[in-house]
JSON list of C-alpha atoms in Angstrom, two decimals:
[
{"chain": "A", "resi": 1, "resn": "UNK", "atom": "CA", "xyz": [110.31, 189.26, 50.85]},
{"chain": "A", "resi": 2, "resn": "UNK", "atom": "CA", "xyz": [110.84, 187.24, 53.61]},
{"chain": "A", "resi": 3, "resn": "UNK", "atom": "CA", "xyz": [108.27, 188.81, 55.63]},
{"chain": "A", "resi": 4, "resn": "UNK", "atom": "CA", "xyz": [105.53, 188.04, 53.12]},
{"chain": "A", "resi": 5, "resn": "UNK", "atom": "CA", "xyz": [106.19, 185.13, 51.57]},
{"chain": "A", "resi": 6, "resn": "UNK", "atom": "CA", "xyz": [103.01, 183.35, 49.81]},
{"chain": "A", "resi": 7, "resn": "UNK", "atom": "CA", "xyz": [104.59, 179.97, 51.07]},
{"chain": "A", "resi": 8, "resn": "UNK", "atom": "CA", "xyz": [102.93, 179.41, 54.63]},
{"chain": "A", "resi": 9, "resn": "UNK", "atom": "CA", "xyz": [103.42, 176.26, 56.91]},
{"chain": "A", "resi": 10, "resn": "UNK", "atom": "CA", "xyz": [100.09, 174.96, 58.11]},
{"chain": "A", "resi": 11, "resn": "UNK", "atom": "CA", "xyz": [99.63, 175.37, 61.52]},
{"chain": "A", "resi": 12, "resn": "UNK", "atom": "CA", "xyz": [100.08, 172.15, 64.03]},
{"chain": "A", "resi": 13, "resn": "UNK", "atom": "CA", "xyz": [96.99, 170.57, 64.45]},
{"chain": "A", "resi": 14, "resn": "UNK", "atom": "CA", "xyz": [96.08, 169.45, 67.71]},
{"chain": "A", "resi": 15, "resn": "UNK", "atom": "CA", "xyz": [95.98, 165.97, 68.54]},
{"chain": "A", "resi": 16, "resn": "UNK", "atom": "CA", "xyz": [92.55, 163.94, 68.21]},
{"chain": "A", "resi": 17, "resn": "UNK", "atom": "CA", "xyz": [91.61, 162.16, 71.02]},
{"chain": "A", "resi": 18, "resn": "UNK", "atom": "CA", "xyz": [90.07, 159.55, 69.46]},
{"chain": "A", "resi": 19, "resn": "UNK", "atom": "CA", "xyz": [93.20, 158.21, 67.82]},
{"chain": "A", "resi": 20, "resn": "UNK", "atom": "CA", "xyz": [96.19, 156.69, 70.52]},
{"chain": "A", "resi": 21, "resn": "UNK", "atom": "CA", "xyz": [99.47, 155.99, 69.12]},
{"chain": "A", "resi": 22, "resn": "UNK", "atom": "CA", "xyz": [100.51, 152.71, 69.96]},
{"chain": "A", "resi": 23, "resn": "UNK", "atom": "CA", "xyz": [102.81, 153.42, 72.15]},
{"chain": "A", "resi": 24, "resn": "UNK", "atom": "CA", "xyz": [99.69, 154.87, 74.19]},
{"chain": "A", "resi": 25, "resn": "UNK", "atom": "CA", "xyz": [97.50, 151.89, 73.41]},
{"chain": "A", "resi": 26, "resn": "UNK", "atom": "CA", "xyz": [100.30, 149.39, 74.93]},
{"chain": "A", "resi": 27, "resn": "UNK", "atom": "CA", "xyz": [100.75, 151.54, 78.11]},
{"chain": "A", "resi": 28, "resn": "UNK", "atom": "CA", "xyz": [97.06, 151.78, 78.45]},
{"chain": "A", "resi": 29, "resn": "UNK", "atom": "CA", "xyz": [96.63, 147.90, 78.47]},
{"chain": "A", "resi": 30, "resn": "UNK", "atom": "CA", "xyz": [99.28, 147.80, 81.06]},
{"chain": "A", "resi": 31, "resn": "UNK", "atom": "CA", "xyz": [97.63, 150.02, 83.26]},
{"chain": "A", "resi": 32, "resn": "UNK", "atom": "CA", "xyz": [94.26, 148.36, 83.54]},
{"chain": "A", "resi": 33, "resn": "UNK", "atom": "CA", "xyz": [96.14, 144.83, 84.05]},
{"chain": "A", "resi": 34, "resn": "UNK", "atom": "CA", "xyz": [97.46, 146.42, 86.99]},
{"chain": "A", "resi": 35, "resn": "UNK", "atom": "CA", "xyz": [94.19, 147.82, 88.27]},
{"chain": "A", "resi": 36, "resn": "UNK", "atom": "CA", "xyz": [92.76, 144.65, 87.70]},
{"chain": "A", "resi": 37, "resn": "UNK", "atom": "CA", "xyz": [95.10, 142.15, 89.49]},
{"chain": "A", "resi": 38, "resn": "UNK", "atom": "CA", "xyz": [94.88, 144.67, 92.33]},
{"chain": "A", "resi": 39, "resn": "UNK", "atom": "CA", "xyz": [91.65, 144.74, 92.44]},
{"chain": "A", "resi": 40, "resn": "UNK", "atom": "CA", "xyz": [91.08, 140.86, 92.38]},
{"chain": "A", "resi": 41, "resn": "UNK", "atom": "CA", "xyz": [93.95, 141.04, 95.44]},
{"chain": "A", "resi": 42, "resn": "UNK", "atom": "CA", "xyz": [91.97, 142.97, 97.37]},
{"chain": "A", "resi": 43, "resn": "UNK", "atom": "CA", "xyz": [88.24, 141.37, 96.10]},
{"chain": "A", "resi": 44, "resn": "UNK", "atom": "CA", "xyz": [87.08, 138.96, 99.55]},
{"chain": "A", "resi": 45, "resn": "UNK", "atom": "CA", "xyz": [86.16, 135.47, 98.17]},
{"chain": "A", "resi": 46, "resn": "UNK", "atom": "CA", "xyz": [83.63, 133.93, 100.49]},
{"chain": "A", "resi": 47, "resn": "UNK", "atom": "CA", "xyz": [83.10, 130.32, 100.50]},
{"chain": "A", "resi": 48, "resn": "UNK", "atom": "CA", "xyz": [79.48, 129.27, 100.14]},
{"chain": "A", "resi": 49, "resn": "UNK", "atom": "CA", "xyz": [78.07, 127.00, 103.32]},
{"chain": "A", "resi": 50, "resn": "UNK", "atom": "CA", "xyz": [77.73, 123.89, 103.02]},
{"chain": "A", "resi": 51, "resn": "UNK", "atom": "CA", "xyz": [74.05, 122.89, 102.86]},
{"chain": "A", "resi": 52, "resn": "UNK", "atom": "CA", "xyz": [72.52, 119.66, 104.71]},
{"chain": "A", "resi": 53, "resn": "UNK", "atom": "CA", "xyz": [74.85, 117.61, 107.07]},
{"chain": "A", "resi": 54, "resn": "UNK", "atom": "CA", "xyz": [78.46, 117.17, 108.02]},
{"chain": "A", "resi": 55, "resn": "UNK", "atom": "CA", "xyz": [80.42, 115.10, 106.22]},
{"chain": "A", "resi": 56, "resn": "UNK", "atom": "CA", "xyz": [82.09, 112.65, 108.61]},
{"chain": "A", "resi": 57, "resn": "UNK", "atom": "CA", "xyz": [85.65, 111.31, 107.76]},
{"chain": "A", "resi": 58, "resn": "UNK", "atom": "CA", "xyz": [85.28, 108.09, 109.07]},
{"chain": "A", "resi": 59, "resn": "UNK", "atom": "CA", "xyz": [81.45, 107.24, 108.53]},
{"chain": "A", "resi": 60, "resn": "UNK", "atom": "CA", "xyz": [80.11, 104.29, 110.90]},
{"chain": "A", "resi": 61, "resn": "UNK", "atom": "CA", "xyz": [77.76, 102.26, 108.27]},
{"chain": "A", "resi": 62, "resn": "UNK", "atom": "CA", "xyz": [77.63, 99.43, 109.93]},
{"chain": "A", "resi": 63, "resn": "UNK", "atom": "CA", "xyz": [75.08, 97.57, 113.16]},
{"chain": "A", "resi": 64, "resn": "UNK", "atom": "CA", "xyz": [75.53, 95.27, 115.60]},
{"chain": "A", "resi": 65, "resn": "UNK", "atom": "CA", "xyz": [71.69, 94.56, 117.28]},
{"chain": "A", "resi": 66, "resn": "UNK", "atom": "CA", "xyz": [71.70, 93.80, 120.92]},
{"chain": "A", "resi": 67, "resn": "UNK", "atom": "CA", "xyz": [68.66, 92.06, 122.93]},
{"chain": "A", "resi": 68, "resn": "UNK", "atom": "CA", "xyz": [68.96, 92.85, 126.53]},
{"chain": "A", "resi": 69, "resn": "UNK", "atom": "CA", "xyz": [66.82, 92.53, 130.01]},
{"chain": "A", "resi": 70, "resn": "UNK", "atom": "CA", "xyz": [65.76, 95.31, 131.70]},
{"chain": "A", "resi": 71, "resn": "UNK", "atom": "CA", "xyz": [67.84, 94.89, 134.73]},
{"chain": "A", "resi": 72, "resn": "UNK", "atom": "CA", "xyz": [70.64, 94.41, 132.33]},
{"chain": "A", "resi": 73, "resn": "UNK", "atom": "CA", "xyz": [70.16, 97.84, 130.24]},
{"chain": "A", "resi": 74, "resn": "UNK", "atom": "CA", "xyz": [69.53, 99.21, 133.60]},
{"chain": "A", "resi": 75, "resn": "UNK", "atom": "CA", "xyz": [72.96, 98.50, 134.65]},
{"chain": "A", "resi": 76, "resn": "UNK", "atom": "CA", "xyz": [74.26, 100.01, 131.15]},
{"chain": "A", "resi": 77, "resn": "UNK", "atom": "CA", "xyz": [72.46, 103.09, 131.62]},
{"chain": "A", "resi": 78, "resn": "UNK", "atom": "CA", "xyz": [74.03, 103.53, 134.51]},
{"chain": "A", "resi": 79, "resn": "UNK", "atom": "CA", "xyz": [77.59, 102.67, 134.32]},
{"chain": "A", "resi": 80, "resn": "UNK", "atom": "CA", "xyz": [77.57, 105.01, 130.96]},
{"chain": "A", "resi": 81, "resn": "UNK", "atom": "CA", "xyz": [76.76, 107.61, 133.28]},
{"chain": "A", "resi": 82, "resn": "UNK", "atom": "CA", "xyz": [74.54, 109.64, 131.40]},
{"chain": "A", "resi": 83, "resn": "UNK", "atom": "CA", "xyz": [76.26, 109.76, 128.49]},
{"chain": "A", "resi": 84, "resn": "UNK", "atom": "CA", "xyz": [74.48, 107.63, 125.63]},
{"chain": "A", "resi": 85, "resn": "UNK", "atom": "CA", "xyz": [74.91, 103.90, 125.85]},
{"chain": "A", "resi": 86, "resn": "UNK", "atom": "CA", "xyz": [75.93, 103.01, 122.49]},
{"chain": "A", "resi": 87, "resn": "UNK", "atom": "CA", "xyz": [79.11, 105.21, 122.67]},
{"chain": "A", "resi": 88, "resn": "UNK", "atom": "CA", "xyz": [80.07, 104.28, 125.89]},
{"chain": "A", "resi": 89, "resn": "UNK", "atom": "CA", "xyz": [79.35, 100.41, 125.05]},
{"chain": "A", "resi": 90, "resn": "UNK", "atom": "CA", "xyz": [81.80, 101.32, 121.68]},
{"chain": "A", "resi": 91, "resn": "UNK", "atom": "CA", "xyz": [84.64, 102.83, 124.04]},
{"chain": "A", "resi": 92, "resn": "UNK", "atom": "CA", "xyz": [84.27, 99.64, 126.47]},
{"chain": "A", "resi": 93, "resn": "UNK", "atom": "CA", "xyz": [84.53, 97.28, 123.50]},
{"chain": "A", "resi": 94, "resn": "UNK", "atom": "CA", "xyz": [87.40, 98.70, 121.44]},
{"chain": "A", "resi": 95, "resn": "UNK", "atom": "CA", "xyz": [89.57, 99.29, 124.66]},
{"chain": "A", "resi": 96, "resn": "UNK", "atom": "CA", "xyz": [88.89, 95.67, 125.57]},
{"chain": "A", "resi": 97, "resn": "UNK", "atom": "CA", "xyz": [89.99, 94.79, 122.30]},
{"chain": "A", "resi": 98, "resn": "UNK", "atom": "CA", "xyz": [93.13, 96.73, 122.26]},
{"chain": "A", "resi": 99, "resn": "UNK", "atom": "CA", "xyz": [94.24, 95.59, 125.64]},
{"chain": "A", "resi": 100, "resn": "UNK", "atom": "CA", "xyz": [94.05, 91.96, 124.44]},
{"chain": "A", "resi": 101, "resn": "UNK", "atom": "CA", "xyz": [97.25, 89.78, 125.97]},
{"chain": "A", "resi": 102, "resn": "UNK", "atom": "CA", "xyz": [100.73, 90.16, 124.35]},
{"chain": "A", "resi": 103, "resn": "UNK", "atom": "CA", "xyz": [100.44, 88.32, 120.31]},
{"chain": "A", "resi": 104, "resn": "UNK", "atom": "CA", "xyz": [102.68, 85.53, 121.68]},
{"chain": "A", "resi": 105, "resn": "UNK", "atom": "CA", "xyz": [100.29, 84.55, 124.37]},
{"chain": "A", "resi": 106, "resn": "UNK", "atom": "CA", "xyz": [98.38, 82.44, 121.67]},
{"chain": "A", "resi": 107, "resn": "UNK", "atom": "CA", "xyz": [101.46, 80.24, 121.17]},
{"chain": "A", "resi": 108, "resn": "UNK", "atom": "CA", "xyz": [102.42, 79.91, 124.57]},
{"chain": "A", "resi": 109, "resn": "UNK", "atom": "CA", "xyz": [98.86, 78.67, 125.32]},
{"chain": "A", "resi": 110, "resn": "UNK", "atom": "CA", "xyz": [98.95, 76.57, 121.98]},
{"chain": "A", "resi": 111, "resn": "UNK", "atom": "CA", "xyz": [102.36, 75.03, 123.60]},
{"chain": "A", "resi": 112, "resn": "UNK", "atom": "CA", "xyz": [100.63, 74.52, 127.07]},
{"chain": "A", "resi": 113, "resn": "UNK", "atom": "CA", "xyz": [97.94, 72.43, 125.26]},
{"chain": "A", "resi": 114, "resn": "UNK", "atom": "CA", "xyz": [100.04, 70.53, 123.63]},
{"chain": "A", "resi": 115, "resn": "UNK", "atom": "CA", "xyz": [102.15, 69.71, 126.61]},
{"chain": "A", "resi": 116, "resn": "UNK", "atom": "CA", "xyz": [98.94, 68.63, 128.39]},
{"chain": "A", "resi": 117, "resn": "UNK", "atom": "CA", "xyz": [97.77, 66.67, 125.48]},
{"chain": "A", "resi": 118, "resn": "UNK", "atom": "CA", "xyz": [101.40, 64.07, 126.05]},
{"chain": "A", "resi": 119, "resn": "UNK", "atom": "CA", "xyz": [100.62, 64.43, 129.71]},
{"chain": "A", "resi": 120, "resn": "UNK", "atom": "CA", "xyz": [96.95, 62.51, 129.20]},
{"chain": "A", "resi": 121, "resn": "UNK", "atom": "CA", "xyz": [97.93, 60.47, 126.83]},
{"chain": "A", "resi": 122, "resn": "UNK", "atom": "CA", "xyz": [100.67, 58.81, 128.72]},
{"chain": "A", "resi": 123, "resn": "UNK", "atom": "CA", "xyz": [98.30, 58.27, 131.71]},
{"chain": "A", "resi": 124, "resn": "UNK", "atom": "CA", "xyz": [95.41, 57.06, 129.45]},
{"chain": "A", "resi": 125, "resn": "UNK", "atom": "CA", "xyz": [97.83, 54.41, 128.22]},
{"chain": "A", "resi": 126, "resn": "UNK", "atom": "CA", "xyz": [98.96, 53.48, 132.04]},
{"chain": "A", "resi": 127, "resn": "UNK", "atom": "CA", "xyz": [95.62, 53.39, 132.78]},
{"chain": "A", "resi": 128, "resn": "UNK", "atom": "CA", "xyz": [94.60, 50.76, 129.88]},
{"chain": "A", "resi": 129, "resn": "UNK", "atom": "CA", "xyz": [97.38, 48.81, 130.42]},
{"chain": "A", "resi": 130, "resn": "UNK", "atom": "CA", "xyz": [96.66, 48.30, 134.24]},
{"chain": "A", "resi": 131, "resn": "UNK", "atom": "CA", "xyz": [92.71, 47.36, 133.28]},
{"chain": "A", "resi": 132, "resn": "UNK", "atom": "CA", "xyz": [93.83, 45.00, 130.43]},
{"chain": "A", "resi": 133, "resn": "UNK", "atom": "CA", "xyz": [95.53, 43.00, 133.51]},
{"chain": "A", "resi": 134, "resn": "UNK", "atom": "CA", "xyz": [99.27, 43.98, 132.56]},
{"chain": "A", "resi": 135, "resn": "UNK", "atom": "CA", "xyz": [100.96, 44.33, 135.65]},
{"chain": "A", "resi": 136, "resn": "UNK", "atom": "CA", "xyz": [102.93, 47.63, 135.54]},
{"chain": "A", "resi": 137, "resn": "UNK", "atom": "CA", "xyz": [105.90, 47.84, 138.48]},
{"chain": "A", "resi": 138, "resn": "UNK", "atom": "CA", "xyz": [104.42, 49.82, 141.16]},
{"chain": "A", "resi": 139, "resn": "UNK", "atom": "CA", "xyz": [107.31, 51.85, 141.60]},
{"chain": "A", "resi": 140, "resn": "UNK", "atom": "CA", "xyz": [107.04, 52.72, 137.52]},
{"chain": "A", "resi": 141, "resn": "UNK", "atom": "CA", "xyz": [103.89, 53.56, 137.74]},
{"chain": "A", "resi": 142, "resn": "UNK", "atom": "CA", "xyz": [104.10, 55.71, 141.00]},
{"chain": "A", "resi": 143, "resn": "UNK", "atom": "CA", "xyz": [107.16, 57.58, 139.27]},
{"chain": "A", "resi": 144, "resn": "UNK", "atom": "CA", "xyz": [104.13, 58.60, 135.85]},
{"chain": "A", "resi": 145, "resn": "UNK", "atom": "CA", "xyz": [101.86, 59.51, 138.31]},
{"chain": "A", "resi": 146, "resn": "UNK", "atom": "CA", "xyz": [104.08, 62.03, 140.16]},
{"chain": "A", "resi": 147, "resn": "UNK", "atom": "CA", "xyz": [105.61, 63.33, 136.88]},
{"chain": "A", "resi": 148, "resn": "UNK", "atom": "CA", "xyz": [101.85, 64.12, 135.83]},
{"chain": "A", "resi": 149, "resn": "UNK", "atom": "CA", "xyz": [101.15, 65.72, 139.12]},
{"chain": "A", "resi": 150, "resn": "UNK", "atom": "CA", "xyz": [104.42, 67.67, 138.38]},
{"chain": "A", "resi": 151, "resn": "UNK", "atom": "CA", "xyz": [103.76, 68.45, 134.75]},
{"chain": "A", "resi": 152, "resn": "UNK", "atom": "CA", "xyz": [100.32, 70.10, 136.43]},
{"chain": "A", "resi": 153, "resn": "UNK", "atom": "CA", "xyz": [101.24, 72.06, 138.25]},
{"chain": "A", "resi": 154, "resn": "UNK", "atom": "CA", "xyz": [103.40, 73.31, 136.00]},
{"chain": "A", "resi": 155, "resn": "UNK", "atom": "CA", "xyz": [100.55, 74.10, 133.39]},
{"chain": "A", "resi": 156, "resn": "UNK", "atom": "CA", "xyz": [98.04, 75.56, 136.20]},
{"chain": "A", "resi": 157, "resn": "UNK", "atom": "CA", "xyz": [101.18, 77.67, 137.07]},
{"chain": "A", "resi": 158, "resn": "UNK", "atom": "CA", "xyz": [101.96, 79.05, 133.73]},
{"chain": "A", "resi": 159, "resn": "UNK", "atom": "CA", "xyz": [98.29, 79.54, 133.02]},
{"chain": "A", "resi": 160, "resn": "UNK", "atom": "CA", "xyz": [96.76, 83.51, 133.59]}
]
């Protein structure tokens, strides 16, 4: 009875291959991430020119006007040496300005002056005194005179 037995298993279907499980579904979505971060690895990204003109850093926006002879541009032309005048006259100017003398120059001049100034004024008030009919020693007065020649020198050495 065994054999023929009126109770029968249905046969396995086969699987439809419309429907994933979702363990299928979550290995699927992995696998196109994948594809897709290596393919954006391996996608080229060109960078679009730039249109129009460079872009300088350190734009130079502002003019200084010059009015010069002939003879005078002349002589510009031809120490820039064929390169264009207003960049060789910039070069000229900024290394002139950068090989100014040391900053304590000013003060040393500053204290020169001053040192001159005493100098004059003590003569100037010899000077008055001898046309107001004082009668300053001579040996006094030959000792201020000497001590300004002195103090002179001094200054004219000390001077670039």
């Amino acid at each position: 009875m065994a054999l023929f037995s009126r109770k029968k298993t249905p046969p396995a279907s086969p699987p439809n291959p419309f429907v994933r499980t979702p363990e299928q579904e979550a290995a699927r979505r992995e696998r196109e991430a994948a594809e897709a971060a290596a393919a954006e690895a391996a996608r080229v990204v060109y960078e679009p020119r730039k249109g129009g003109r460079p872009t300088v850093e350190h734009p130079r926006t502002k003019r200084i006007s010059l009015s010069l002879s002939e003879q005078e541009h002349e002589a510009l032309v031809a120490a820039a040496g064929g390169r264009r005048v207003s960049v060789w006259a910039r070069e000229r100017l900024l290394e002139s300005l950068a090989t100014d003398p040391a900053p304590g120059a000013g003060v040393e001049v500053a204290r020169l002056r001053a040192d001159l100034g005493r100098v004059g004024s003590n003569l100037n008030q010899l000077v008055r005194a001898v046309n107001s009919g004082q009668t300053v020693p001579s040996a006094e007065l030959l000792e201020a005179l000497q001590a300004t020649r002195e103090e002179l020198a001094r200054v004219r050495g000390e001077l670039p």
